[in-house]
Short mmCIF file of C-alpha atoms and ligand atoms in Angstrom, two decimals:
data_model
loop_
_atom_site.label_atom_id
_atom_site.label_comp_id
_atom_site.label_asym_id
_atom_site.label_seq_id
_atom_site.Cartn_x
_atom_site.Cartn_y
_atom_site.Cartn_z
CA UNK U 95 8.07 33.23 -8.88
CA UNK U 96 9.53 36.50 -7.65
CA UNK U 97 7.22 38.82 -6.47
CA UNK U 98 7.63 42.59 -8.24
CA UNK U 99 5.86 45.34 -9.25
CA UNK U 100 5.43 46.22 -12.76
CA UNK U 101 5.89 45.45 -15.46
CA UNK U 102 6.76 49.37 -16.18
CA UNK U 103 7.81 50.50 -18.92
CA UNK U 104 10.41 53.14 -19.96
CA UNK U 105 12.10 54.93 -23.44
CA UNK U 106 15.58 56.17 -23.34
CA UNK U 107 15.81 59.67 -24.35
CA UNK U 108 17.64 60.10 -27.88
CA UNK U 109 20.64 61.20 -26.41
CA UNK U 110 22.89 59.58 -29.60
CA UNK U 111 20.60 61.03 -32.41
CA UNK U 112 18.93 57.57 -33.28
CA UNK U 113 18.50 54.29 -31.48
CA UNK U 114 18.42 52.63 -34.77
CA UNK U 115 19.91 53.03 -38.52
CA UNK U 116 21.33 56.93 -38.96
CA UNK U 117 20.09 57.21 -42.62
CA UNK U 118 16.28 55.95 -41.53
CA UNK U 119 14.52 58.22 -43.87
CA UNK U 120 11.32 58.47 -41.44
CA UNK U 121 13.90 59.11 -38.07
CA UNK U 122 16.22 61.49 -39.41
CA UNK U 123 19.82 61.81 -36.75
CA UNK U 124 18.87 64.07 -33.77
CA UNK U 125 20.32 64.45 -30.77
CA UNK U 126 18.56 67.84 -29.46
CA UNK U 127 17.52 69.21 -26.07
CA UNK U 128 14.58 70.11 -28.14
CA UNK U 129 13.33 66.71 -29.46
CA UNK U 130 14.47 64.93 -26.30
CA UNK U 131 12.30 67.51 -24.24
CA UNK U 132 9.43 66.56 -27.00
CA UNK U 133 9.78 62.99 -26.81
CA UNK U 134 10.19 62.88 -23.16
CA UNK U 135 6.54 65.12 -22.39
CA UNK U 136 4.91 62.58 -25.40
CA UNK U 137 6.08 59.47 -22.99
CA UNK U 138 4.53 61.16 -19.97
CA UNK U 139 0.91 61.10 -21.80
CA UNK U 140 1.37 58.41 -23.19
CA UNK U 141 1.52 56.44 -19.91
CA UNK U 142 5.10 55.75 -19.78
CA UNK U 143 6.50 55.11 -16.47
CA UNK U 144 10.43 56.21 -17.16
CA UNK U 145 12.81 57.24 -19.50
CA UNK U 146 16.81 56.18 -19.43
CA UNK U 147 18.94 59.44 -20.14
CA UNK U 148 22.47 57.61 -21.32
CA UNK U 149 25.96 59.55 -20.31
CA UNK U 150 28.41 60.06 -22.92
CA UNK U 151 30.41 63.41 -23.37
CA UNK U 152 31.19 62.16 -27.19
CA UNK U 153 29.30 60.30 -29.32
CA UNK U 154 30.82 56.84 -29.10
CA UNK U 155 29.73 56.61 -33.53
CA UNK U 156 31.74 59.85 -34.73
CA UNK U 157 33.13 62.89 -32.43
CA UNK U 158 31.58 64.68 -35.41
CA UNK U 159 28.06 63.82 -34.42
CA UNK U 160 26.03 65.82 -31.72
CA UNK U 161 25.08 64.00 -28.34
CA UNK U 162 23.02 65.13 -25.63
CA UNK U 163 24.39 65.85 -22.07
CA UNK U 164 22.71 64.11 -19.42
CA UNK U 165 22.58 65.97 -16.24
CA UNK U 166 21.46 69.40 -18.04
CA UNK U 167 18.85 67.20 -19.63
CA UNK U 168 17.84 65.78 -16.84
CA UNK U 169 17.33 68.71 -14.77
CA UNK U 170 15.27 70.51 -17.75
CA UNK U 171 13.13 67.06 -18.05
CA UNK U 172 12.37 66.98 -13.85
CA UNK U 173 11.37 71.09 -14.45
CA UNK U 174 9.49 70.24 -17.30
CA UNK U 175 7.35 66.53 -16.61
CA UNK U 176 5.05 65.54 -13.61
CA UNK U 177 5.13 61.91 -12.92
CA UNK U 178 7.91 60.26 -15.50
CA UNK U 179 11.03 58.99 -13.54
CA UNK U 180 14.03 60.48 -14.76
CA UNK U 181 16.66 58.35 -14.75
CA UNK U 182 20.84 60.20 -15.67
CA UNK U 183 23.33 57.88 -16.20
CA UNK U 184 26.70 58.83 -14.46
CA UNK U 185 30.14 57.32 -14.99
CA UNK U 186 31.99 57.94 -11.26
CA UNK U 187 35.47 59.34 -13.04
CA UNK U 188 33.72 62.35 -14.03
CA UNK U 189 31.98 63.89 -11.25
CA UNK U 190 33.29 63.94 -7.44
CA UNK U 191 30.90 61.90 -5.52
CA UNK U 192 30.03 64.71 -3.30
CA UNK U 193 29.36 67.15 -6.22
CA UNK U 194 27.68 64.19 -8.01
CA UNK U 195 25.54 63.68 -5.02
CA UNK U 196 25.00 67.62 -4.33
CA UNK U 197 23.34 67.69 -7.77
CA UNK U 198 21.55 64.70 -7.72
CA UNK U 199 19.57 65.93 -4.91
CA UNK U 200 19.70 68.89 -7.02
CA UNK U 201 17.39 67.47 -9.59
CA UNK U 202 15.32 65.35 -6.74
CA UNK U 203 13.59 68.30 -5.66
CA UNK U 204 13.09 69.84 -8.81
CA UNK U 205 11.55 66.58 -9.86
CA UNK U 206 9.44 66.35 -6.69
CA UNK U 207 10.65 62.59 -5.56
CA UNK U 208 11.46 61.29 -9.54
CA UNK U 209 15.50 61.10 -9.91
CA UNK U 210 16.84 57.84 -9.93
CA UNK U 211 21.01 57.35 -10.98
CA UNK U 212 22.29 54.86 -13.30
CA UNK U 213 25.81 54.25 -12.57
CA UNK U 214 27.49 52.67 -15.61
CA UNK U 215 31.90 52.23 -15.11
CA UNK U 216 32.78 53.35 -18.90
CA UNK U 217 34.02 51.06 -21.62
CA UNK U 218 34.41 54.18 -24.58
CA UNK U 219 37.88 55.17 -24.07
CA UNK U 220 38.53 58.38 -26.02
CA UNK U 221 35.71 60.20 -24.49
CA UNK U 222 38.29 59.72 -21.04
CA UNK U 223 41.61 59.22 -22.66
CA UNK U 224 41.12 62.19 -24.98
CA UNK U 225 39.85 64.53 -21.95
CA UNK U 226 42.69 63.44 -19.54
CA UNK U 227 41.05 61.54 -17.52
CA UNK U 228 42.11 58.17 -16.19
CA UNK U 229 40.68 54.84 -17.84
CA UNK U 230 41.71 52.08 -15.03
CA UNK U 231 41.45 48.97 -16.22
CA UNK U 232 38.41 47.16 -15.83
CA UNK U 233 38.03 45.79 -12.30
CA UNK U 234 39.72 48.98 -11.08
CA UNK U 235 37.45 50.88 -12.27
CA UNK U 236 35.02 49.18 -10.46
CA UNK U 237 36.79 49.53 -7.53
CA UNK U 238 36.51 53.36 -8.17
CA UNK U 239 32.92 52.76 -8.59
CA UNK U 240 32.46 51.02 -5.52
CA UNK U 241 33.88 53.93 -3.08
CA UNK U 242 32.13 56.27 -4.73
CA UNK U 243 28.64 54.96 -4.98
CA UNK U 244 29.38 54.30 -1.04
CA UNK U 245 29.69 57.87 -0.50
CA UNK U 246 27.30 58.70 -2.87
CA UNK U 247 24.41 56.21 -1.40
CA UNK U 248 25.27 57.39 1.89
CA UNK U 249 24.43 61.46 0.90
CA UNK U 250 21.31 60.78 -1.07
CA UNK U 251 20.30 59.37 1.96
CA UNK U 252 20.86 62.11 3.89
CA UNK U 253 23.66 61.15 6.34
CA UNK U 254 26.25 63.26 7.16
CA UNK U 255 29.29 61.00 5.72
CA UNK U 256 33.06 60.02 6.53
CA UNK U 257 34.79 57.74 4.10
CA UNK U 258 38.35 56.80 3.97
CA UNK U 259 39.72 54.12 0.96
CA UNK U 260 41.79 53.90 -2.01
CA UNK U 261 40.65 57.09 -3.62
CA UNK U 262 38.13 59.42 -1.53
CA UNK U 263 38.77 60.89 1.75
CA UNK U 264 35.65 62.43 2.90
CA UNK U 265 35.13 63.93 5.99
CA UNK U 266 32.07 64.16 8.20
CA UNK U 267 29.92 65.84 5.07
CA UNK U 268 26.08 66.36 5.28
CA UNK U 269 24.06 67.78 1.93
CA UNK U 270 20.75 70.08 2.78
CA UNK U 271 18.14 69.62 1.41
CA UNK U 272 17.87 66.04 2.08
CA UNK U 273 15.07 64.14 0.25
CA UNK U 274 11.70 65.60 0.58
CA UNK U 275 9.14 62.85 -0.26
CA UNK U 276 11.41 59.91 0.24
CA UNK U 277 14.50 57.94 1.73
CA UNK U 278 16.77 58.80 -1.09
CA UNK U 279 16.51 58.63 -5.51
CA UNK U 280 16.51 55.34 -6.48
CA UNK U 281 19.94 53.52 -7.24
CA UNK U 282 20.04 51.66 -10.62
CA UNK U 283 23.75 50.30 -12.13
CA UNK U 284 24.04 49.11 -15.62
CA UNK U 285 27.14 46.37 -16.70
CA UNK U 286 27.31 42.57 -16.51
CA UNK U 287 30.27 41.57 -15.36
CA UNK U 288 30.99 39.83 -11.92
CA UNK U 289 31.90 43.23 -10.11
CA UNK U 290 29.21 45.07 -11.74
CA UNK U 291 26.56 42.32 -10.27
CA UNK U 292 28.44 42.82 -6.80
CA UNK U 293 27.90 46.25 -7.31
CA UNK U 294 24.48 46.26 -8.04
CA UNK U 295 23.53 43.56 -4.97
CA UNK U 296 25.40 45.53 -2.87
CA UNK U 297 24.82 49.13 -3.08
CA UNK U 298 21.98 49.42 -6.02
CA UNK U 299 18.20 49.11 -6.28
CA UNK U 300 17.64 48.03 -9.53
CA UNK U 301 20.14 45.96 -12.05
CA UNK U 302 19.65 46.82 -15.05
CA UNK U 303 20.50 43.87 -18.16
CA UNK U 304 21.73 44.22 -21.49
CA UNK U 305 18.56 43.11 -24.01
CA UNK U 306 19.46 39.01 -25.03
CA UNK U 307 17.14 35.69 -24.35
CA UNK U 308 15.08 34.89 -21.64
CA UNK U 309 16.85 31.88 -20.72
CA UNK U 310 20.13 34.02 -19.98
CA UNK U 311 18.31 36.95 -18.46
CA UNK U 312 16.79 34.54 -16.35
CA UNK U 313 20.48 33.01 -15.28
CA UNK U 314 21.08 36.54 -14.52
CA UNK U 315 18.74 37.63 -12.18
CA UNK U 316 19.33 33.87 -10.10
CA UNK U 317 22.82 35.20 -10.33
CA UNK U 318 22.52 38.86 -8.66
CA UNK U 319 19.20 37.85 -6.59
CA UNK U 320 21.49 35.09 -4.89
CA UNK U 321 24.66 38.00 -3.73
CA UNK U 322 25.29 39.38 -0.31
CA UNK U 323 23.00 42.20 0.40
CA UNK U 324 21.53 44.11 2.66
CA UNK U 325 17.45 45.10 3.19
CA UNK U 326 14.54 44.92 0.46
CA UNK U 327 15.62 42.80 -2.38
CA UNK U 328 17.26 44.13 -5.77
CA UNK U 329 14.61 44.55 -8.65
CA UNK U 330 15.50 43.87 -12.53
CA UNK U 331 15.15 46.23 -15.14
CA UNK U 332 15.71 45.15 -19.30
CA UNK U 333 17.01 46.99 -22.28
CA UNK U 334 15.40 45.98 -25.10
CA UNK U 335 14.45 47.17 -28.94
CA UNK U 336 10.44 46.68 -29.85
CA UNK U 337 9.47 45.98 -33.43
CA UNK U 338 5.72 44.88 -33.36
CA UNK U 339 3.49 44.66 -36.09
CA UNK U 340 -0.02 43.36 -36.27
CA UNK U 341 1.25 39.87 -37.26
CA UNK U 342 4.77 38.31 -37.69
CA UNK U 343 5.34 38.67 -40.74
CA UNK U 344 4.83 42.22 -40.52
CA UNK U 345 7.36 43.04 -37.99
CA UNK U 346 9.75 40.34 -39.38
CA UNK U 347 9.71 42.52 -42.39
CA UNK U 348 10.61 45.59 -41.10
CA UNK U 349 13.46 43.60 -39.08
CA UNK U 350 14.93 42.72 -42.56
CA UNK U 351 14.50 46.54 -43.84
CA UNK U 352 16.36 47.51 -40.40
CA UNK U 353 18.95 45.74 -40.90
CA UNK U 354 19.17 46.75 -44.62
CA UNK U 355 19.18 50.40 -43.13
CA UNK U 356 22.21 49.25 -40.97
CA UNK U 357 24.61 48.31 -43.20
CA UNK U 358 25.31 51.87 -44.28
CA UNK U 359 26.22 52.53 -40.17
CA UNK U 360 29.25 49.80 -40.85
CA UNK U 361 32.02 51.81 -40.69
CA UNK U 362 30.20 53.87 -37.30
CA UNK U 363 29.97 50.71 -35.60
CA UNK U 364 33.43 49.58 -36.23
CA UNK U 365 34.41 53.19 -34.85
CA UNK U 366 32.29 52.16 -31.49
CA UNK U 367 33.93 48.67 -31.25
CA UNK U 368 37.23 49.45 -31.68
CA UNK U 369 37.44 52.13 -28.96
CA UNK U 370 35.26 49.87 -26.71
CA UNK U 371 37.81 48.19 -23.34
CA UNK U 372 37.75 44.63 -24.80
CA UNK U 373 37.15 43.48 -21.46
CA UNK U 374 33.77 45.31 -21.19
CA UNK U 375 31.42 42.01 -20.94
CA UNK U 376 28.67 43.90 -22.19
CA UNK U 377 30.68 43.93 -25.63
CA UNK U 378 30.97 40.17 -25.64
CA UNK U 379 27.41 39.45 -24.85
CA UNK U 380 26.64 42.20 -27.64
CA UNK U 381 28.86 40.00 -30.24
CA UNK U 382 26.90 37.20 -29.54
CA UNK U 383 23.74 37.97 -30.42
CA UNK U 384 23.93 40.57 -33.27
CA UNK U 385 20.85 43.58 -32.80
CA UNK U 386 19.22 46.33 -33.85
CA UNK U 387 19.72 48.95 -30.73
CA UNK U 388 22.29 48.86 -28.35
CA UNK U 389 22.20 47.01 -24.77
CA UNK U 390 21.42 44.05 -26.72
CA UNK U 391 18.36 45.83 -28.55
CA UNK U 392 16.52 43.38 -30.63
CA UNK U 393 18.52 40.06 -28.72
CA UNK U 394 15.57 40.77 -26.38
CA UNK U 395 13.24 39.19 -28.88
CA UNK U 396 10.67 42.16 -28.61
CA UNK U 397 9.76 41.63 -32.39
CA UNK U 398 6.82 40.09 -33.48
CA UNK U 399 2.79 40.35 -33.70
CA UNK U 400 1.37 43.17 -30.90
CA UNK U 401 0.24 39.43 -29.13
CA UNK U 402 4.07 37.97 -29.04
CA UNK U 403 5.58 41.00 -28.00
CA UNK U 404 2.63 41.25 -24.83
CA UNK U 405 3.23 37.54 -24.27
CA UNK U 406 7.06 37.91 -24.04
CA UNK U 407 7.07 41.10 -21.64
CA UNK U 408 5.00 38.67 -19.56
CA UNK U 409 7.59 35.74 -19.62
CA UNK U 410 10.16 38.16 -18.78
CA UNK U 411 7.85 39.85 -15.79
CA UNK U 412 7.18 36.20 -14.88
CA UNK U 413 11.10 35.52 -14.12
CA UNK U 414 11.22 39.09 -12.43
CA UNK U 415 11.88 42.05 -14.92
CA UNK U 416 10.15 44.93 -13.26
CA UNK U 417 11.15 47.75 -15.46
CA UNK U 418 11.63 47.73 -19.57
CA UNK U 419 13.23 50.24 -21.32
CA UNK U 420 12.53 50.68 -24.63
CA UNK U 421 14.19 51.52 -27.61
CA UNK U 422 12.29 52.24 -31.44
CA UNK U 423 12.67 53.45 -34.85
CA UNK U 424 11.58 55.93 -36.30
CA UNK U 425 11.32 56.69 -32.42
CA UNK U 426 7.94 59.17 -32.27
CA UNK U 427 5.69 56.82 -34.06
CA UNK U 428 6.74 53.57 -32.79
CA UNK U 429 6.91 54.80 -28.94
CA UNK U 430 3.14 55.64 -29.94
CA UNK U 431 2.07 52.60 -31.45
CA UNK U 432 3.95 50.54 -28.41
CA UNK U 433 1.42 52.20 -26.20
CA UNK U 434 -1.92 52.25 -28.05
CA UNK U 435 -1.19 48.50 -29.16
CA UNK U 436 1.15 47.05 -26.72
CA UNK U 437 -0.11 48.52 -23.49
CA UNK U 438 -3.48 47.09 -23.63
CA UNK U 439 -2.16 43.64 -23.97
CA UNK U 440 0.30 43.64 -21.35
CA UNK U 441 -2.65 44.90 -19.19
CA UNK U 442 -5.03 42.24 -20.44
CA UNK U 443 -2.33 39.93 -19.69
CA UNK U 444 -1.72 41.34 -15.79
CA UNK U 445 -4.62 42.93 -15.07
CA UNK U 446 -2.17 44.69 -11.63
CA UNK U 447 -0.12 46.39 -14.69
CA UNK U 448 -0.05 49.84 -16.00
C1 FMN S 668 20.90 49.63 -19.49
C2 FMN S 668 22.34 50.03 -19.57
C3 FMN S 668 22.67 51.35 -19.76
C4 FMN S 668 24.00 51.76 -19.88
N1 FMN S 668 24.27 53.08 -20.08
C5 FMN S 668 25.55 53.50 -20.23
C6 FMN S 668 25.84 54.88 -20.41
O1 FMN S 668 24.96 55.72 -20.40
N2 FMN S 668 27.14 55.23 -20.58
C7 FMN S 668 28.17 54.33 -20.54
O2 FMN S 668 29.31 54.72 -20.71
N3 FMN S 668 27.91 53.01 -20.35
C8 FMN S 668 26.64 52.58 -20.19
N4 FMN S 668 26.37 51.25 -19.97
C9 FMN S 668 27.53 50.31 -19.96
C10 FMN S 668 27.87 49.71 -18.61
O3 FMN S 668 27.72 50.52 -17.56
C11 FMN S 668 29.29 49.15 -18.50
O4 FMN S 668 30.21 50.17 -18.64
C12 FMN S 668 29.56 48.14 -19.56
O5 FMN S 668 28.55 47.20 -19.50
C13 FMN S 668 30.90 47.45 -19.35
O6 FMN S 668 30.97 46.87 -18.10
P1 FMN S 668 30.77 45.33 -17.85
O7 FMN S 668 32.07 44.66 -18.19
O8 FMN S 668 30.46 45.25 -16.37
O9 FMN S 668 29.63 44.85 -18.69
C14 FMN S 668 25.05 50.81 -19.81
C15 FMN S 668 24.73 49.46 -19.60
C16 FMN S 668 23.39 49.07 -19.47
C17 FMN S 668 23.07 47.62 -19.24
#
């Protein structure tokens, strides 16, 4: 067994409106500062260890719908919260690593020591293609990614930095403040494919993996624990969608109405597929195991009695998922229920939890 912390758990912040159906008539669409910065503060007291603050500059189910942006968020939710990590997700083509970095330190000392990055390479092309910007093909882009979490990694750190490859130049450039309370925010990188696991061995903290069974999630972690990399060992975080009921049937009920609900979001999702780079692997794993929630959602097999659900978060601690991050609908009620019935559990379960 690998030895980790945890098991912690997260919520991502509604940036898209929903994480479910968008005609659930108890979790109507909203994608507000207003009910993120709501949501977020209910997490915090309700013992929640993190929340996941996607980056998208359109919504990837209609241009027409609102989305969040991530870094503004982000900075209002470090101002705002006390001991919740923040984590933004940033895709390298839109922000110069320096600037990137300059602002992640930014929100670092607003948060007091709680900013962690997720860096995620893109697969929605019109939000890039549309605003002029670039969209390399896939293992390009990764070799985008790759300079510039470098540089990146190297500022939050606080050394001064030279860097000379196939797209930055930088030259002998030191951000102040550095860090106050720590080495440097936390480094997390989202995407499965073979350069996105080099990635995350060799310049992340924590890999994050798309929700889907334990017996792949486990071939996952064997797959990034085993790369080249320097220092502490990479930790293992899982997206996942949570239906749990007081007994199976229960939740297996409200699995049927949820997927009743997402019929009507047809023609959204074939929107979201057809712009998606068909050589994204995330999309492939996502076509084989159909979900409620993105990142694999419900593939996770976090539905079932309050007892199942504990007992699987267990398995998946067991095999060395540190961090879960959470997805419900409607999102309010079911983050609470999670914790009042869900929590205990897990604790009961690992009584070094929570
Ligand atoms: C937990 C998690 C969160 C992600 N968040 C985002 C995001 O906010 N924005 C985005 O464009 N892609 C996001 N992604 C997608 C990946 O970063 C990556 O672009 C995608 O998986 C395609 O790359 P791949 O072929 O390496 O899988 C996320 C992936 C994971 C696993």
């Amino acid at each position: 067994m690998i030895r980790i912390a945890g098991p912690r758990f997260g919520v991502w912040t509604p940036v898209y409106g929903t994480w479910g159906a968008t005609t659930h008539p108890e979790d109507p669409f909203d994608a507000s500062w207003e009910r993120a910065k709501r949501l977020v503060l209910s997490a915090e007291k309700l013992g929640y260890d993190s929340t996941l603050i996607a980056q998208h500059i359109v919504n990837p189910y209609g241009h027409e719908f609102d989305i969040l942006e991530t870094w503004t968020a982000a900075a209002g939710l470090a101002s705002l919260t006390s001991s919740i990590e923040i984590i933004a997700a940033i895709k390298p083509t839109l922000f110069h690593p320096v600037v990137l970095a300059k602002q992640a330190l930014g929100i670092e000392e607003i948060s007091g020591g709680r900013f962690s990055i997720n860096v995620v390479n893109a697969w929605y092309k019109p939000e890039l293609l549309q605003s002029g910007i670039p969209f390399a093909e896939h293992d390009e882009r990764y070799i985008y990614g790759t300079e510039w979490l470098t540089i990146v990694r190297s500022l939050l750190s606080g050394e001064k930095t030279s860097f000379e490859g196939k797209y930055f130049h930088v030259d002998g450039i030191e951000l102040n403040p550095k860090p106050k309370t720590r080495q440097r925010p936390a480094i997390y990188v989202g995407g499965e494919s073979e350069p996105a696991r080099d990635l995350a061995a060799g310049l992340g903290d924590v890999w994050f993996i798309n929700g889907q069974p334990l017996e792949n999630v486990e071939r996952l972690i064997r797959s990034v624990a085993g790369r080249k990399r320097e220092g502490v060992p990479v930790r293992f975080g899982l997206s996942a969608f949570v239906i749990a009921r007081e007994t199976e049937e229960e939740a297996q009920a409200e699995l049927a109405k949820a997927w009743e609900y997402a019929k009507a979001d047809q023609p959204l999702n074939e929107q979201l597929f057809g712009h998606a780079d068909q050589k994204a692997v995330m999309f492939q794993t996502i076509a084989k195991y159909p979900a409620i929630g993105t990142n694999g959602g419900t593939a996770a097999g976090l539905v079932g009695s309050y007892d199942q659900v504990a007992e699987r978060i267990a398995a998946f601690h067991e095999i060395g998922v540190e961090l879960f991050m959470l997805q419900f609908q409607p999102l309010e009620s079911e983050l609470e229920r999670f914790a009042r019935e869900v929590f205990p559990r897990v604790r009961s379960l690992n009584p070094v939890a929570l």
